[in-house]
Amino acid sequence: MNLQTKAQNTWCPGCFNFVILTAVQEVISELIEEKKLAQKDVAIVTGIGCHGKMFDYLNLNGFYGLHGRVIPTAIGIKLGNPKLTVIGFGGDGDTFAEGISHFLHACNMNPDIVMIVHDNQVFALTTGQMTPTTEKDYKGPSLPSGKKTEPINPIALAMSAGASFVARSSAVDKKHLKRTIKEAINHKGFSFVDVLQPCITFHNSASYLSKHIYDLKKKGHNPKNFNKAFQKALEWNYSLDEKLHIPVGVFYKERRKTLEEDFSLPKKPWYLLKRKNNYKRLFSFLG
Ligand code: SF4
């Protein structure tokens, strides 16, 4: 199944967003061919930033959302029609700056949606301002004296907030990325995947990532053990420290009640239900 569109691609040539796009296209095509998904039953949501162009390049139903509002939009779609597989794409600025409250509440409420963050550690579309995951001392066009604060750690944050699927992958390893995205789609609950994505124009971490990444699975990590997973989450602090190693893979995974299961939703999607309009009651207020 070809999920490409005819839209002209405007990412910088060589951008690692191409890897994420291809990985997503291949995973969804495979799931469609295996009859585990139908193209019409997949809905995507994007925010604002370089990642947002995924909306233009993926031949799937969706909603090109507002900055930082990918998660509430995705939850709304899921509650409206729980049969859909809903996949949100956000940037690190989009998700962890503007959208941080939505992110934390989603980890806690556990809606059955996937959230893929293109984490290039800068606001790339607006020429490289710092985001919450930018490393300390980073200098950019709008930050000549360097960032003064430590980056946040989205993996530890998601786990602390109760996320039921927490993973990290990287656009420098497409095979690993595909495997992680597939596992996230197959998980029932809020599936968060932080994808380390070098921005070759404003934050080119490609060689650092390639050198420092290691696969949790190959080290026998058990994603059901919360305490061990949390220790792993703290192993790398989103810096470019040569002494550190970067674990990638599924840190933590548990099956727990989703938001939709808690909500006792009607059998039909909400948009097919007849609304009862009680005009008499409404007019009684107007006197
Ligand atoms: Fe990719 Fe960075 Fe160019 Fe955006 S600015 S398209 S993230 S290389």
Short mmCIF file of C-alpha atoms and ligand atoms in Angstrom, two decimals:
data_model
loop_
_atom_site.label_atom_id
_atom_site.label_comp_id
_atom_site.label_asym_id
_atom_site.label_seq_id
_atom_site.Cartn_x
_atom_site.Cartn_y
_atom_site.Cartn_z
CA MET A 1 0.00 0.00 0.00
CA ASN A 2 1.46 3.32 -1.07
CA LEU A 3 0.74 6.02 1.50
CA GLN A 4 2.57 8.79 -0.32
CA THR A 5 0.83 11.99 -1.40
CA LYS A 6 1.62 14.30 -4.30
CA ALA A 7 2.54 17.21 -2.02
CA GLN A 8 5.93 18.74 -2.71
CA ASN A 9 8.34 17.93 0.11
CA THR A 10 9.89 21.08 1.60
CA TRP A 11 12.04 19.58 4.36
CA CYS A 12 15.77 20.36 4.09
CA PRO A 13 17.43 17.74 1.85
CA GLY A 14 18.89 15.10 4.17
CA CYS A 15 16.58 15.92 7.10
CA PHE A 16 16.00 12.93 9.39
CA ASN A 17 12.25 13.63 9.23
CA PHE A 18 12.41 11.65 5.96
CA VAL A 19 13.40 8.57 7.99
CA ILE A 20 10.45 9.01 10.37
CA LEU A 21 8.07 9.52 7.45
CA THR A 22 9.29 6.40 5.64
CA ALA A 23 9.20 4.33 8.84
CA VAL A 24 5.60 5.39 9.56
CA GLN A 25 4.54 4.75 5.93
CA GLU A 26 6.11 1.30 5.97
CA VAL A 27 4.67 0.28 9.36
CA ILE A 28 1.12 1.38 8.49
CA SER A 29 1.36 -0.23 5.02
CA GLU A 30 2.51 -3.49 6.59
CA LEU A 31 -0.34 -3.42 9.15
CA ILE A 32 -2.83 -2.74 6.34
CA GLU A 33 -1.43 -5.60 4.24
CA GLU A 34 -1.59 -7.90 7.29
CA LYS A 35 -5.27 -6.78 7.61
CA LYS A 36 -4.66 -5.51 11.13
CA LEU A 37 -5.59 -1.98 10.09
CA ALA A 38 -7.74 -0.40 7.38
CA GLN A 39 -6.50 2.81 5.77
CA LYS A 40 -9.88 4.51 6.40
CA ASP A 41 -9.66 3.69 10.12
CA VAL A 42 -6.39 5.51 10.77
CA ALA A 43 -6.51 9.17 11.78
CA ILE A 44 -3.43 11.32 12.24
CA VAL A 45 -3.02 14.64 14.02
CA THR A 46 -0.07 16.99 13.67
CA GLY A 47 0.94 20.19 15.44
CA ILE A 48 3.05 23.09 14.22
CA GLY A 49 6.72 22.74 13.32
CA CYS A 50 8.77 20.82 10.77
CA HIS A 51 7.12 17.58 11.93
CA GLY A 52 3.70 19.04 11.03
CA LYS A 53 4.34 18.40 7.36
CA MET A 54 3.77 14.70 8.05
CA PHE A 55 0.13 15.67 7.53
CA ASP A 56 0.88 16.71 3.93
CA TYR A 57 3.01 13.67 3.10
CA LEU A 58 0.88 10.85 4.56
CA ASN A 59 -2.14 9.75 2.59
CA LEU A 60 -4.29 9.26 5.70
CA ASN A 61 -7.30 11.00 7.25
CA GLY A 62 -6.31 13.58 9.76
CA PHE A 63 -6.29 17.02 11.30
CA TYR A 64 -3.51 19.60 11.02
CA GLY A 65 -3.81 21.03 14.50
CA LEU A 66 -2.76 24.07 16.48
CA HIS A 67 0.61 24.49 18.14
CA GLY A 68 0.82 22.24 21.20
CA ARG A 69 -2.73 20.89 20.81
CA VAL A 70 -2.08 17.55 19.11
CA ILE A 71 -3.01 15.48 22.14
CA PRO A 72 -6.43 17.01 22.99
CA THR A 73 -7.37 16.87 19.29
CA ALA A 74 -6.32 13.22 19.09
CA ILE A 75 -8.27 12.40 22.27
CA GLY A 76 -11.35 14.13 20.84
CA ILE A 77 -11.12 12.04 17.66
CA LYS A 78 -10.70 8.85 19.68
CA LEU A 79 -13.66 9.61 21.96
CA GLY A 80 -15.76 10.54 18.92
CA ASN A 81 -15.02 7.23 17.23
CA PRO A 82 -13.14 4.72 19.42
CA LYS A 83 -12.74 2.33 16.48
CA LEU A 84 -10.11 4.56 14.92
CA THR A 85 -6.38 4.11 15.38
CA VAL A 86 -5.31 7.65 16.23
CA ILE A 87 -1.68 8.70 15.84
CA GLY A 88 -0.43 12.10 16.92
CA PHE A 89 2.82 13.66 15.69
CA GLY A 90 4.36 16.54 17.59
CA GLY A 91 7.68 18.31 17.89
CA ASP A 92 9.60 18.64 21.15
CA GLY A 93 8.69 22.34 21.34
CA ASP A 94 5.12 21.56 20.36
CA THR A 95 4.69 18.76 22.92
CA PHE A 96 6.96 19.68 25.83
CA ALA A 97 6.62 23.50 25.75
CA GLU A 98 3.16 24.62 24.53
CA GLY A 99 1.61 21.18 24.98
CA ILE A 100 3.18 20.03 28.25
CA SER A 101 -0.04 20.06 30.29
CA HIS A 102 -1.87 17.99 27.66
CA PHE A 103 1.05 15.56 27.59
CA LEU A 104 1.05 15.02 31.37
CA HIS A 105 -2.73 14.60 31.57
CA ALA A 106 -2.70 12.11 28.68
CA CYS A 107 -0.02 10.05 30.46
CA ASN A 108 -2.29 10.05 33.50
CA MET A 109 -5.66 9.46 31.75
CA ASN A 110 -4.41 6.78 29.35
CA PRO A 111 -6.41 7.43 26.16
CA ASP A 112 -5.74 4.74 23.55
CA ILE A 113 -3.73 6.93 21.17
CA VAL A 114 -0.14 6.96 19.92
CA MET A 115 2.02 10.05 20.37
CA ILE A 116 5.20 10.23 18.27
CA VAL A 117 7.47 13.15 19.13
CA HIS A 118 10.01 14.29 16.52
CA ASP A 119 12.48 15.35 19.19
CA ASN A 120 15.21 17.34 17.44
CA GLN A 121 15.85 19.39 20.60
CA VAL A 122 15.12 22.75 18.93
CA PHE A 123 12.30 24.78 17.42
CA ALA A 124 13.59 24.01 13.93
CA LEU A 125 10.90 25.60 11.75
CA THR A 126 11.53 28.97 13.39
CA THR A 127 15.32 28.66 13.00
CA GLY A 128 16.63 26.96 16.11
CA GLN A 129 15.31 28.49 19.32
CA MET A 130 15.70 26.36 22.46
CA THR A 131 13.00 23.92 23.57
CA PRO A 132 12.64 22.10 26.90
CA THR A 133 14.83 19.22 25.62
CA THR A 134 17.68 21.41 24.30
CA GLU A 135 20.92 20.72 26.13
CA LYS A 136 22.44 23.29 28.53
CA ASP A 137 24.86 25.78 26.92
CA TYR A 138 23.35 25.33 23.43
CA LYS A 139 23.92 28.46 21.38
CA GLY A 140 21.56 29.38 18.56
CA PRO A 141 20.60 32.43 16.51
CA SER A 142 18.19 33.61 19.19
CA LEU A 143 20.37 32.43 22.06
CA PRO A 144 23.91 33.73 21.49
CA SER A 145 24.87 33.51 25.17
CA GLY A 146 23.75 29.89 25.49
CA LYS A 147 20.91 28.08 27.25
CA LYS A 148 21.17 28.42 31.03
CA THR A 149 18.96 25.55 32.18
CA GLU A 150 19.17 21.76 32.08
CA PRO A 151 16.86 19.94 29.66
CA ILE A 152 13.81 18.10 30.89
CA ASN A 153 13.73 14.32 30.50
CA PRO A 154 10.47 13.36 28.72
CA ILE A 155 10.92 9.63 29.39
CA ALA A 156 11.18 10.13 33.16
CA LEU A 157 8.39 12.71 33.01
CA ALA A 158 6.02 10.37 31.16
CA MET A 159 6.74 7.54 33.58
CA SER A 160 6.21 9.78 36.63
CA ALA A 161 2.88 10.91 35.19
CA GLY A 162 1.71 7.32 34.77
CA ALA A 163 2.08 6.63 31.04
CA SER A 164 1.34 3.00 30.17
CA PHE A 165 3.79 2.79 27.21
CA VAL A 166 7.02 4.77 27.23
CA ALA A 167 9.61 4.32 24.50
CA ARG A 168 12.52 6.09 22.88
CA SER A 169 13.86 5.47 19.41
CA SER A 170 15.92 7.38 16.92
CA ALA A 171 15.78 8.45 13.32
CA VAL A 172 19.38 7.28 12.87
CA ASP A 173 18.15 3.65 13.07
CA LYS A 174 15.10 3.06 10.87
CA LYS A 175 14.81 -0.63 11.72
CA HIS A 176 14.59 0.10 15.44
CA LEU A 177 12.21 2.98 14.81
CA LYS A 178 9.83 0.79 12.79
CA ARG A 179 9.83 -1.90 15.45
CA THR A 180 9.09 0.66 18.20
CA ILE A 181 6.30 2.40 16.27
CA LYS A 182 4.66 -0.94 15.52
CA GLU A 183 4.75 -1.91 19.19
CA ALA A 184 3.30 1.49 20.14
CA ILE A 185 0.39 1.10 17.69
CA ASN A 186 -0.31 -2.40 19.00
CA HIS A 187 -0.36 -1.23 22.63
CA LYS A 188 -3.76 -0.41 24.14
CA GLY A 189 -3.40 2.85 26.04
CA PHE A 190 -1.37 6.05 25.72
CA SER A 191 1.75 5.08 23.77
CA PHE A 192 4.49 7.67 23.85
CA VAL A 193 7.51 7.37 21.56
CA ASP A 194 10.24 10.00 21.84
CA VAL A 195 12.10 9.87 18.52
CA LEU A 196 15.53 11.48 18.65
CA GLN A 197 15.73 13.23 15.31
CA PRO A 198 18.80 15.21 14.30
CA CYS A 199 17.96 18.54 12.68
CA ILE A 200 20.83 18.78 10.24
CA THR A 201 20.40 22.54 9.91
CA PHE A 202 20.11 23.73 13.54
CA HIS A 203 20.94 20.81 15.83
CA ASN A 204 22.90 18.10 14.10
CA SER A 205 23.29 15.39 16.70
CA ALA A 206 23.51 12.55 14.14
CA SER A 207 27.06 11.46 14.88
CA TYR A 208 26.59 11.78 18.67
CA LEU A 209 23.43 9.67 18.55
CA SER A 210 24.94 7.01 16.27
CA LYS A 211 27.91 6.68 18.62
CA HIS A 212 26.05 6.62 21.95
CA ILE A 213 22.79 4.74 21.36
CA TYR A 214 22.29 1.20 22.61
CA ASP A 215 19.24 -1.07 22.43
CA LEU A 216 17.56 -1.89 25.76
CA LYS A 217 16.18 -5.13 24.33
CA LYS A 218 19.65 -6.42 23.53
CA LYS A 219 20.62 -5.80 27.17
CA GLY A 220 17.72 -7.93 28.43
CA HIS A 221 15.69 -5.01 29.82
CA ASN A 222 12.29 -6.02 31.25
CA PRO A 223 9.73 -3.29 30.38
CA LYS A 224 7.37 -4.51 33.12
CA ASN A 225 9.76 -3.51 35.88
CA PHE A 226 8.93 0.12 36.68
CA ASN A 227 11.87 0.79 39.02
CA LYS A 228 14.48 -0.59 36.62
CA ALA A 229 12.82 1.27 33.74
CA PHE A 230 12.99 4.52 35.72
CA GLN A 231 16.69 4.00 36.41
CA LYS A 232 17.20 3.48 32.67
CA ALA A 233 15.20 6.63 31.96
CA LEU A 234 17.69 8.66 34.02
CA GLU A 235 20.75 7.20 32.32
CA TRP A 236 20.87 9.90 29.64
CA ASN A 237 20.03 13.54 30.35
CA TYR A 238 19.50 14.86 26.79
CA SER A 239 22.97 16.40 26.78
CA LEU A 240 25.78 15.76 24.33
CA ASP A 241 27.99 14.38 27.10
CA GLU A 242 30.59 12.01 25.61
CA LYS A 243 30.63 9.91 28.79
CA LEU A 244 26.92 8.98 28.61
CA HIS A 245 25.09 6.23 26.73
CA ILE A 246 21.57 6.54 25.35
CA PRO A 247 19.16 3.66 25.96
CA VAL A 248 16.54 3.20 23.24
CA GLY A 249 13.57 0.86 23.07
CA VAL A 250 10.54 0.30 25.27
CA PHE A 251 11.34 1.45 28.80
CA TYR A 252 7.99 0.66 30.37
CA LYS A 253 4.75 -0.99 29.32
CA GLU A 254 1.64 -2.03 31.26
CA ARG A 255 -1.95 -2.83 30.34
CA ARG A 256 -4.35 -0.72 32.35
CA LYS A 257 -7.82 0.70 31.82
CA THR A 258 -7.94 3.26 29.04
CA LEU A 259 -9.80 6.57 29.15
CA GLU A 260 -12.41 5.19 26.72
CA GLU A 261 -12.94 2.06 28.83
CA ASP A 262 -13.44 4.25 31.88
CA PHE A 263 -15.85 6.54 30.06
CA SER A 264 -18.48 3.81 29.22
CA LEU A 265 -18.92 5.27 25.75
CA PRO A 266 -22.09 4.57 23.78
CA LYS A 267 -21.87 1.67 21.31
CA LYS A 268 -22.24 3.94 18.28
CA PRO A 269 -19.69 6.71 17.62
CA TRP A 270 -20.98 9.99 19.07
CA TYR A 271 -21.46 11.63 15.70
CA LEU A 272 -24.07 8.99 14.75
CA LEU A 273 -26.15 9.49 17.89
CA LYS A 274 -29.29 11.61 17.79
CA ARG A 275 -29.04 14.54 20.15
CA LYS A 276 -32.04 15.37 22.29
CA ASN A 277 -32.78 19.07 22.12
CA ASN A 278 -34.86 20.24 25.07
CA TYR A 279 -35.96 23.61 23.69
CA LYS A 280 -38.81 23.87 26.20
CA ARG A 281 -36.35 23.82 29.11
CA LEU A 282 -34.02 26.21 27.33
CA PHE A 283 -36.82 28.73 26.67
CA SER A 284 -38.03 28.43 30.27
CA PHE A 285 -34.78 30.13 31.33
CA LEU A 286 -35.46 33.04 28.99
CA GLY A 287 -38.80 33.74 30.65
FE1 SF4 B 1 14.64 19.09 9.13
FE2 SF4 B 1 15.84 20.88 10.66
FE3 SF4 B 1 15.37 21.39 8.09
FE4 SF4 B 1 13.37 21.28 9.83
S1 SF4 B 1 15.03 22.79 9.80
S2 SF4 B 1 13.39 20.38 7.79
S3 SF4 B 1 14.04 19.65 11.19
S4 SF4 B 1 16.74 19.80 8.91
#
